[in-house]
Amino acid sequence: DTAVSQTPKYLVTQMGNDKSIKCEQNLGHDTMYWYKQDSKKFLKIMFSYNNKELIINETVPNRFSPKSPDKAHLNLHINSLELGDSAVYFCASSRGVWRSSYNEQFFGPGTRLTVL
Amino acid sequence: KQEVTQIPAALSVPEGENLVLNCSFTDSAIYNLQWFRQDPGKGLTSLLLIQSSQREQTSGRLNASLDKSSGRSTLYIAASQPGDSATYLCAVREETSGSRLTFGEGTQLTVNP
């Protein structure tokens, strides 16, 4: 199946731990994103990479560090987890960036992170 | 700063009704607008993408319109079905923001059989 996939789907961990969420897309897209959906269901961009290069870096604590080993993967590493990090994290991808007509974004199923 | 608002926040209708979901945005300098559907506990499914130069897009029973100058979009769902029950999100891509999407808070739709 062609899709954006994320692992794990659920992640429950203690405060202070370090965790990673992985994202892979097999759509041949050049651009990948991380979004955070908070408890009020509001979605907000965190990061975006184009061909392994960081192009969007929103005001996110530096405990969050994205890593893109290749253009098909964008992982999210979170250090020293805090209660407020509990949310659903969505990965997305699109074919183009900037003034591109191929900018439709396709989303993964989400990772529900719960910090205890 | 771009702000996207969706009205109503929740909507409950009987099966078979035609309905309209509204989305407004404060900065009309957008490149495109995308409508998504999100089922409980699931990811987002892209429904329709409207480029800023377009006025509307249609897919099956869905029709989305865009009035860029007034900062508005509507999603029209014809002959609603219980399977249409979900949260509908609109998101805009601004001309100067690179690839990011700015989302509204969504309309939670319930179609009752």
PDB file of C-alpha atoms in Angstrom:
ATOM      1  CA  ASP A   1       0.000   0.000   0.000  1.00  0.00           C
ATOM      2  CA  THR A   2       1.218   3.480  -0.846  1.00  0.00           C
ATOM      3  CA  ALA A   3       0.896   5.599   2.235  1.00  0.00           C
ATOM      4  CA  VAL A   4       2.379   7.585   5.045  1.00  0.00           C
ATOM      5  CA  SER A   5       3.054   5.288   7.988  1.00  0.00           C
ATOM      6  CA  GLN A   6       4.022   6.058  11.569  1.00  0.00           C
ATOM      7  CA  THR A   7       5.294   3.928  14.431  1.00  0.00           C
ATOM      8  CA  PRO A   8       4.321   3.449  17.117  1.00  0.00           C
ATOM      9  CA  LYS A   9       0.621   4.149  17.032  1.00  0.00           C
ATOM     10  CA  TYR A  10       0.463   4.520  20.793  1.00  0.00           C
ATOM     11  CA  LEU A  11       3.260   5.561  23.133  1.00  0.00           C
ATOM     12  CA  VAL A  12       2.883   5.742  26.907  1.00  0.00           C
ATOM     13  CA  THR A  13       5.900   6.871  28.876  1.00  0.00           C
ATOM     14  CA  GLN A  14       7.053   8.568  32.057  1.00  0.00           C
ATOM     15  CA  MET A  15       8.070  12.188  32.439  1.00  0.00           C
ATOM     16  CA  GLY A  16      11.735  12.774  31.796  1.00  0.00           C
ATOM     17  CA  ASN A  17      12.148   9.920  29.321  1.00  0.00           C
ATOM     18  CA  ASP A  18      13.431  10.296  25.753  1.00  0.00           C
ATOM     19  CA  LYS A  19      11.366   8.807  22.948  1.00  0.00           C
ATOM     20  CA  SER A  20      11.255   8.708  19.162  1.00  0.00           C
ATOM     21  CA  ILE A  21       8.436   8.493  16.644  1.00  0.00           C
ATOM     22  CA  LYS A  22       9.198   7.227  13.158  1.00  0.00           C
ATOM     23  CA  CYS A  23       7.568   8.233   9.909  1.00  0.00           C
ATOM     24  CA  GLU A  24       7.979   6.780   6.454  1.00  0.00           C
ATOM     25  CA  GLN A  25       6.300   7.585   3.157  1.00  0.00           C
ATOM     26  CA  ASN A  26       6.463   5.494   0.004  1.00  0.00           C
ATOM     27  CA  LEU A  27       4.689   8.052  -2.166  1.00  0.00           C
ATOM     28  CA  GLY A  28       7.907   9.385  -3.663  1.00  0.00           C
ATOM     29  CA  HIS A  29       7.298  12.792  -2.077  1.00  0.00           C
ATOM     30  CA  ASP A  30      10.020  15.352  -1.476  1.00  0.00           C
ATOM     31  CA  THR A  31       8.555  17.136   1.525  1.00  0.00           C
ATOM     32  CA  MET A  32       7.592  15.771   4.932  1.00  0.00           C
ATOM     33  CA  TYR A  33       6.025  17.408   7.966  1.00  0.00           C
ATOM     34  CA  TRP A  34       5.278  16.917  11.648  1.00  0.00           C
ATOM     35  CA  TYR A  35       2.074  18.316  13.116  1.00  0.00           C
ATOM     36  CA  LYS A  36       0.836  18.244  16.703  1.00  0.00           C
ATOM     37  CA  GLN A  37      -2.849  17.856  17.582  1.00  0.00           C
ATOM     38  CA  ASP A  38      -3.569  18.944  21.120  1.00  0.00           C
ATOM     39  CA  SER A  39      -6.354  17.890  23.456  1.00  0.00           C
ATOM     40  CA  LYS A  40      -8.699  20.402  21.849  1.00  0.00           C
ATOM     41  CA  LYS A  41      -8.087  18.708  18.483  1.00  0.00           C
ATOM     42  CA  PHE A  42      -6.255  21.748  17.107  1.00  0.00           C
ATOM     43  CA  LEU A  43      -3.579  20.833  14.547  1.00  0.00           C
ATOM     44  CA  LYS A  44      -0.434  22.889  14.325  1.00  0.00           C
ATOM     45  CA  ILE A  45       2.709  22.569  12.203  1.00  0.00           C
ATOM     46  CA  MET A  46       5.951  21.767  14.010  1.00  0.00           C
ATOM     47  CA  PHE A  47       8.549  21.020  11.339  1.00  0.00           C
ATOM     48  CA  SER A  48       8.919  20.525   7.617  1.00  0.00           C
ATOM     49  CA  TYR A  49      11.747  18.975   5.608  1.00  0.00           C
ATOM     50  CA  ASN A  50      12.316  19.129   1.875  1.00  0.00           C
ATOM     51  CA  ASN A  51      14.827  16.673   0.465  1.00  0.00           C
ATOM     52  CA  LYS A  52      16.317  16.197   3.936  1.00  0.00           C
ATOM     53  CA  GLU A  53      16.650  19.946   4.473  1.00  0.00           C
ATOM     54  CA  LEU A  54      14.787  21.698   7.304  1.00  0.00           C
ATOM     55  CA  ILE A  55      12.524  24.392   5.846  1.00  0.00           C
ATOM     56  CA  ILE A  56       9.999  25.022   8.616  1.00  0.00           C
ATOM     57  CA  ASN A  57      10.889  25.133  12.274  1.00  0.00           C
ATOM     58  CA  GLU A  58       8.051  26.534  14.322  1.00  0.00           C
ATOM     59  CA  THR A  59       8.346  27.760  17.871  1.00  0.00           C
ATOM     60  CA  VAL A  60       8.813  24.332  19.370  1.00  0.00           C
ATOM     61  CA  PRO A  61      10.918  23.521  22.464  1.00  0.00           C
ATOM     62  CA  ASN A  62      14.381  22.385  21.471  1.00  0.00           C
ATOM     63  CA  ARG A  63      13.639  19.115  23.270  1.00  0.00           C
ATOM     64  CA  PHE A  64      11.982  18.224  19.960  1.00  0.00           C
ATOM     65  CA  SER A  65      14.454  17.332  17.243  1.00  0.00           C
ATOM     66  CA  PRO A  66      13.449  16.073  13.803  1.00  0.00           C
ATOM     67  CA  LYS A  67      15.807  13.910  11.815  1.00  0.00           C
ATOM     68  CA  SER A  68      15.537  13.031   8.140  1.00  0.00           C
ATOM     69  CA  PRO A  69      17.978  10.285   7.107  1.00  0.00           C
ATOM     70  CA  ASP A  70      16.545  10.329   3.585  1.00  0.00           C
ATOM     71  CA  LYS A  71      13.632  11.987   1.858  1.00  0.00           C
ATOM     72  CA  ALA A  72      11.321   9.041   2.583  1.00  0.00           C
ATOM     73  CA  HIS A  73      11.798   9.233   6.348  1.00  0.00           C
ATOM     74  CA  LEU A  74      11.269  11.932   8.942  1.00  0.00           C
ATOM     75  CA  ASN A  75      11.653  10.905  12.559  1.00  0.00           C
ATOM     76  CA  LEU A  76      10.810  12.945  15.631  1.00  0.00           C
ATOM     77  CA  HIS A  77      12.925  12.613  18.741  1.00  0.00           C
ATOM     78  CA  ILE A  78      11.725  14.103  22.015  1.00  0.00           C
ATOM     79  CA  ASN A  79      14.018  14.541  25.000  1.00  0.00           C
ATOM     80  CA  SER A  80      13.014  14.959  28.646  1.00  0.00           C
ATOM     81  CA  LEU A  81       9.319  14.412  28.016  1.00  0.00           C
ATOM     82  CA  GLU A  82       6.873  16.614  29.900  1.00  0.00           C
ATOM     83  CA  LEU A  83       3.188  16.207  30.732  1.00  0.00           C
ATOM     84  CA  GLY A  84       2.303  18.927  28.222  1.00  0.00           C
ATOM     85  CA  ASP A  85       3.821  16.900  25.400  1.00  0.00           C
ATOM     86  CA  SER A  86       0.857  14.535  25.551  1.00  0.00           C
ATOM     87  CA  ALA A  87      -0.891  14.865  22.202  1.00  0.00           C
ATOM     88  CA  VAL A  88      -1.369  13.126  18.893  1.00  0.00           C
ATOM     89  CA  TYR A  89       1.535  13.669  16.500  1.00  0.00           C
ATOM     90  CA  PHE A  90       0.869  13.434  12.779  1.00  0.00           C
ATOM     91  CA  CYS A  91       3.374  12.992  10.019  1.00  0.00           C
ATOM     92  CA  ALA A  92       2.495  14.180   6.519  1.00  0.00           C
ATOM     93  CA  SER A  93       4.089  14.396   3.109  1.00  0.00           C
ATOM     94  CA  SER A  94       3.607  16.215  -0.175  1.00  0.00           C
ATOM     95  CA  ARG A  95       5.226  16.098  -3.565  1.00  0.00           C
ATOM     96  CA  GLY A  96       6.245  19.704  -3.799  1.00  0.00           C
ATOM     97  CA  VAL A  97       7.107  22.734  -1.805  1.00  0.00           C
ATOM     98  CA  TRP A  98       6.886  26.469  -2.282  1.00  0.00           C
ATOM     99  CA  ARG A  99       5.062  27.429  -5.462  1.00  0.00           C
ATOM    100  CA  SER A 100       4.159  23.961  -6.503  1.00  0.00           C
ATOM    101  CA  SER A 101       0.817  22.734  -7.689  1.00  0.00           C
ATOM    102  CA  TYR A 102       1.611  19.344  -6.182  1.00  0.00           C
ATOM    103  CA  ASN A 103       1.256  20.485  -2.644  1.00  0.00           C
ATOM    104  CA  GLU A 104      -1.608  18.282  -1.502  1.00  0.00           C
ATOM    105  CA  GLN A 105      -0.576  16.900   1.859  1.00  0.00           C
ATOM    106  CA  PHE A 106      -1.190  13.314   2.841  1.00  0.00           C
ATOM    107  CA  PHE A 107      -1.259  12.376   6.502  1.00  0.00           C
ATOM    108  CA  GLY A 108      -0.219   9.359   8.497  1.00  0.00           C
ATOM    109  CA  PRO A 109      -2.508   7.686  11.062  1.00  0.00           C
ATOM    110  CA  GLY A 110      -0.999   9.565  13.999  1.00  0.00           C
ATOM    111  CA  THR A 111       0.890   8.597  17.142  1.00  0.00           C
ATOM    112  CA  ARG A 112      -0.912   9.140  20.425  1.00  0.00           C
ATOM    113  CA  LEU A 113       1.694  10.099  23.006  1.00  0.00           C
ATOM    114  CA  THR A 114       0.736   9.974  26.676  1.00  0.00           C
ATOM    115  CA  VAL A 115       3.215  11.245  29.241  1.00  0.00           C
ATOM    116  CA  LEU A 116       2.519  10.149  32.824  1.00  0.00           C
TER     117      LEU A 116
ATOM    118  CA  LYS B   1      -0.831  35.913  11.446  1.00  0.00           C
ATOM    119  CA  GLN B   2      -3.237  33.658   9.570  1.00  0.00           C
ATOM    120  CA  GLU B   3      -6.261  32.469  11.500  1.00  0.00           C
ATOM    121  CA  VAL B   4      -8.716  29.890  10.221  1.00  0.00           C
ATOM    122  CA  THR B   5     -12.198  29.619  11.676  1.00  0.00           C
ATOM    123  CA  GLN B   6     -14.779  26.930  11.046  1.00  0.00           C
ATOM    124  CA  ILE B   7     -18.479  27.304  11.698  1.00  0.00           C
ATOM    125  CA  PRO B   8     -20.367  25.536  13.102  1.00  0.00           C
ATOM    126  CA  ALA B   9     -18.199  23.689  15.614  1.00  0.00           C
ATOM    127  CA  ALA B  10     -20.682  20.822  15.621  1.00  0.00           C
ATOM    128  CA  LEU B  11     -23.592  19.841  13.431  1.00  0.00           C
ATOM    129  CA  SER B  12     -26.144  17.054  13.727  1.00  0.00           C
ATOM    130  CA  VAL B  13     -28.466  16.298  10.817  1.00  0.00           C
ATOM    131  CA  PRO B  14     -30.798  13.497   9.738  1.00  0.00           C
ATOM    132  CA  GLU B  15     -29.692  11.229   6.942  1.00  0.00           C
ATOM    133  CA  GLY B  16     -30.400  12.527   3.443  1.00  0.00           C
ATOM    134  CA  GLU B  17     -30.004  16.228   4.181  1.00  0.00           C
ATOM    135  CA  ASN B  18     -27.779  18.482   2.148  1.00  0.00           C
ATOM    136  CA  LEU B  19     -25.460  20.501   4.345  1.00  0.00           C
ATOM    137  CA  VAL B  20     -22.833  23.229   4.221  1.00  0.00           C
ATOM    138  CA  LEU B  21     -19.723  23.589   6.342  1.00  0.00           C
ATOM    139  CA  ASN B  22     -18.045  26.982   6.488  1.00  0.00           C
ATOM    140  CA  CYS B  23     -14.407  27.972   6.691  1.00  0.00           C
ATOM    141  CA  SER B  24     -13.005  31.504   6.852  1.00  0.00           C
ATOM    142  CA  PHE B  25      -9.433  32.760   6.894  1.00  0.00           C
ATOM    143  CA  THR B  26      -8.042  36.154   7.807  1.00  0.00           C
ATOM    144  CA  ASP B  27      -5.229  36.518   5.269  1.00  0.00           C
ATOM    145  CA  SER B  28      -6.385  36.121   1.670  1.00  0.00           C
ATOM    146  CA  ALA B  29      -2.828  35.634   0.377  1.00  0.00           C
ATOM    147  CA  ILE B  30      -3.190  31.877   0.194  1.00  0.00           C
ATOM    148  CA  TYR B  31      -1.813  29.446  -2.314  1.00  0.00           C
ATOM    149  CA  ASN B  32      -4.440  26.772  -1.823  1.00  0.00           C
ATOM    150  CA  LEU B  33      -7.023  25.425   0.587  1.00  0.00           C
ATOM    151  CA  GLN B  34      -7.485  21.799   1.537  1.00  0.00           C
ATOM    152  CA  TRP B  35     -10.471  20.059   3.150  1.00  0.00           C
ATOM    153  CA  PHE B  36      -9.831  16.993   5.284  1.00  0.00           C
ATOM    154  CA  ARG B  37     -11.906  14.440   7.085  1.00  0.00           C
ATOM    155  CA  GLN B  38     -10.816  12.971  10.426  1.00  0.00           C
ATOM    156  CA  ASP B  39     -12.531   9.947  11.938  1.00  0.00           C
ATOM    157  CA  PRO B  40     -12.231   9.391  15.714  1.00  0.00           C
ATOM    158  CA  GLY B  41      -8.804   8.065  16.618  1.00  0.00           C
ATOM    159  CA  LYS B  42      -7.688   8.138  12.989  1.00  0.00           C
ATOM    160  CA  GLY B  43      -5.518  10.227  10.747  1.00  0.00           C
ATOM    161  CA  LEU B  44      -6.612  12.841   8.239  1.00  0.00           C
ATOM    162  CA  THR B  45      -8.002  11.955   4.843  1.00  0.00           C
ATOM    163  CA  SER B  46      -7.649  14.594   2.154  1.00  0.00           C
ATOM    164  CA  LEU B  47     -11.016  15.289   0.517  1.00  0.00           C
ATOM    165  CA  LEU B  48     -10.465  18.213  -1.820  1.00  0.00           C
ATOM    166  CA  LEU B  49      -7.698  20.643  -2.686  1.00  0.00           C
ATOM    167  CA  ILE B  50      -8.579  23.996  -4.253  1.00  0.00           C
ATOM    168  CA  GLN B  51      -5.836  26.114  -5.782  1.00  0.00           C
ATOM    169  CA  SER B  52      -6.155  29.866  -5.240  1.00  0.00           C
ATOM    170  CA  SER B  53      -6.959  30.351  -8.925  1.00  0.00           C
ATOM    171  CA  GLN B  54      -9.913  27.960  -8.740  1.00  0.00           C
ATOM    172  CA  ARG B  55     -13.449  28.656  -7.599  1.00  0.00           C
ATOM    173  CA  GLU B  56     -14.568  25.143  -6.784  1.00  0.00           C
ATOM    174  CA  GLN B  57     -13.740  21.470  -6.787  1.00  0.00           C
ATOM    175  CA  THR B  58     -16.059  18.487  -6.818  1.00  0.00           C
ATOM    176  CA  SER B  59     -15.623  14.889  -5.767  1.00  0.00           C
ATOM    177  CA  GLY B  60     -18.689  12.674  -5.699  1.00  0.00           C
ATOM    178  CA  ARG B  61     -21.209  14.151  -3.260  1.00  0.00           C
ATOM    179  CA  LEU B  62     -18.724  16.767  -2.083  1.00  0.00           C
ATOM    180  CA  ASN B  63     -18.334  20.228  -3.543  1.00  0.00           C
ATOM    181  CA  ALA B  64     -15.923  22.788  -2.152  1.00  0.00           C
ATOM    182  CA  SER B  65     -15.939  26.434  -3.162  1.00  0.00           C
ATOM    183  CA  LEU B  66     -13.359  29.129  -2.587  1.00  0.00           C
ATOM    184  CA  ASP B  67     -13.753  32.894  -2.506  1.00  0.00           C
ATOM    185  CA  LYS B  68     -10.205  33.990  -1.920  1.00  0.00           C
ATOM    186  CA  SER B  69     -10.868  37.721  -1.829  1.00  0.00           C
ATOM    187  CA  SER B  70     -13.433  37.411   0.945  1.00  0.00           C
ATOM    188  CA  GLY B  71     -11.470  34.738   2.790  1.00  0.00           C
ATOM    189  CA  ARG B  72     -14.138  32.051   2.656  1.00  0.00           C
ATOM    190  CA  SER B  73     -14.604  28.459   1.641  1.00  0.00           C
ATOM    191  CA  THR B  74     -17.580  26.171   1.922  1.00  0.00           C
ATOM    192  CA  LEU B  75     -17.846  22.406   1.801  1.00  0.00           C
ATOM    193  CA  TYR B  76     -21.184  21.199   0.491  1.00  0.00           C
ATOM    194  CA  ILE B  77     -22.206  17.607   1.220  1.00  0.00           C
ATOM    195  CA  ALA B  78     -25.168  16.328  -0.758  1.00  0.00           C
ATOM    196  CA  ALA B  79     -27.530  13.614   0.441  1.00  0.00           C
ATOM    197  CA  SER B  80     -25.658  13.042   3.689  1.00  0.00           C
ATOM    198  CA  GLN B  81     -25.165   9.503   4.994  1.00  0.00           C
ATOM    199  CA  PRO B  82     -24.304   8.128   8.463  1.00  0.00           C
ATOM    200  CA  GLY B  83     -20.879   7.214   7.070  1.00  0.00           C
ATOM    201  CA  ASP B  84     -20.208  10.924   6.572  1.00  0.00           C
ATOM    202  CA  SER B  85     -20.066  11.365  10.354  1.00  0.00           C
ATOM    203  CA  ALA B  86     -16.592  12.674  11.173  1.00  0.00           C
ATOM    204  CA  THR B  87     -14.740  15.878  11.930  1.00  0.00           C
ATOM    205  CA  TYR B  88     -14.129  18.047   8.867  1.00  0.00           C
ATOM    206  CA  LEU B  89     -11.083  20.284   8.853  1.00  0.00           C
ATOM    207  CA  CYS B  90     -10.108  23.020   6.465  1.00  0.00           C
ATOM    208  CA  ALA B  91      -6.531  24.190   6.119  1.00  0.00           C
ATOM    209  CA  VAL B  92      -4.910  26.963   4.107  1.00  0.00           C
ATOM    210  CA  ARG B  93      -1.447  27.204   2.673  1.00  0.00           C
ATOM    211  CA  GLU B  94      -0.221  30.769   2.650  1.00  0.00           C
ATOM    212  CA  GLU B  95       1.829  32.174  -0.191  1.00  0.00           C
ATOM    213  CA  THR B  96       4.693  33.157   2.062  1.00  0.00           C
ATOM    214  CA  SER B  97       4.730  30.308   4.539  1.00  0.00           C
ATOM    215  CA  GLY B  98       6.472  27.662   2.525  1.00  0.00           C
ATOM    216  CA  SER B  99       4.570  24.428   2.760  1.00  0.00           C
ATOM    217  CA  ARG B 100       2.867  24.743   6.102  1.00  0.00           C
ATOM    218  CA  LEU B 101      -0.871  24.334   6.466  1.00  0.00           C
ATOM    219  CA  THR B 102      -2.801  26.431   8.986  1.00  0.00           C
ATOM    220  CA  PHE B 103      -5.806  24.502  10.236  1.00  0.00           C
ATOM    221  CA  GLY B 104      -9.206  25.470  11.540  1.00  0.00           C
ATOM    222  CA  GLU B 105     -10.544  23.743  14.625  1.00  0.00           C
ATOM    223  CA  GLY B 106     -12.935  21.611  12.646  1.00  0.00           C
ATOM    224  CA  THR B 107     -16.656  20.916  12.391  1.00  0.00           C
ATOM    225  CA  GLN B 108     -17.830  17.730  14.059  1.00  0.00           C
ATOM    226  CA  LEU B 109     -20.584  16.285  11.868  1.00  0.00           C
ATOM    227  CA  THR B 110     -23.065  13.642  12.984  1.00  0.00           C
ATOM    228  CA  VAL B 111     -25.482  12.211  10.441  1.00  0.00           C
ATOM    229  CA  ASN B 112     -28.281  10.320  12.145  1.00  0.00           C
ATOM    230  CA  PRO B 113     -29.915   7.340  10.417  1.00  0.00           C
TER     231      PRO B 113
END
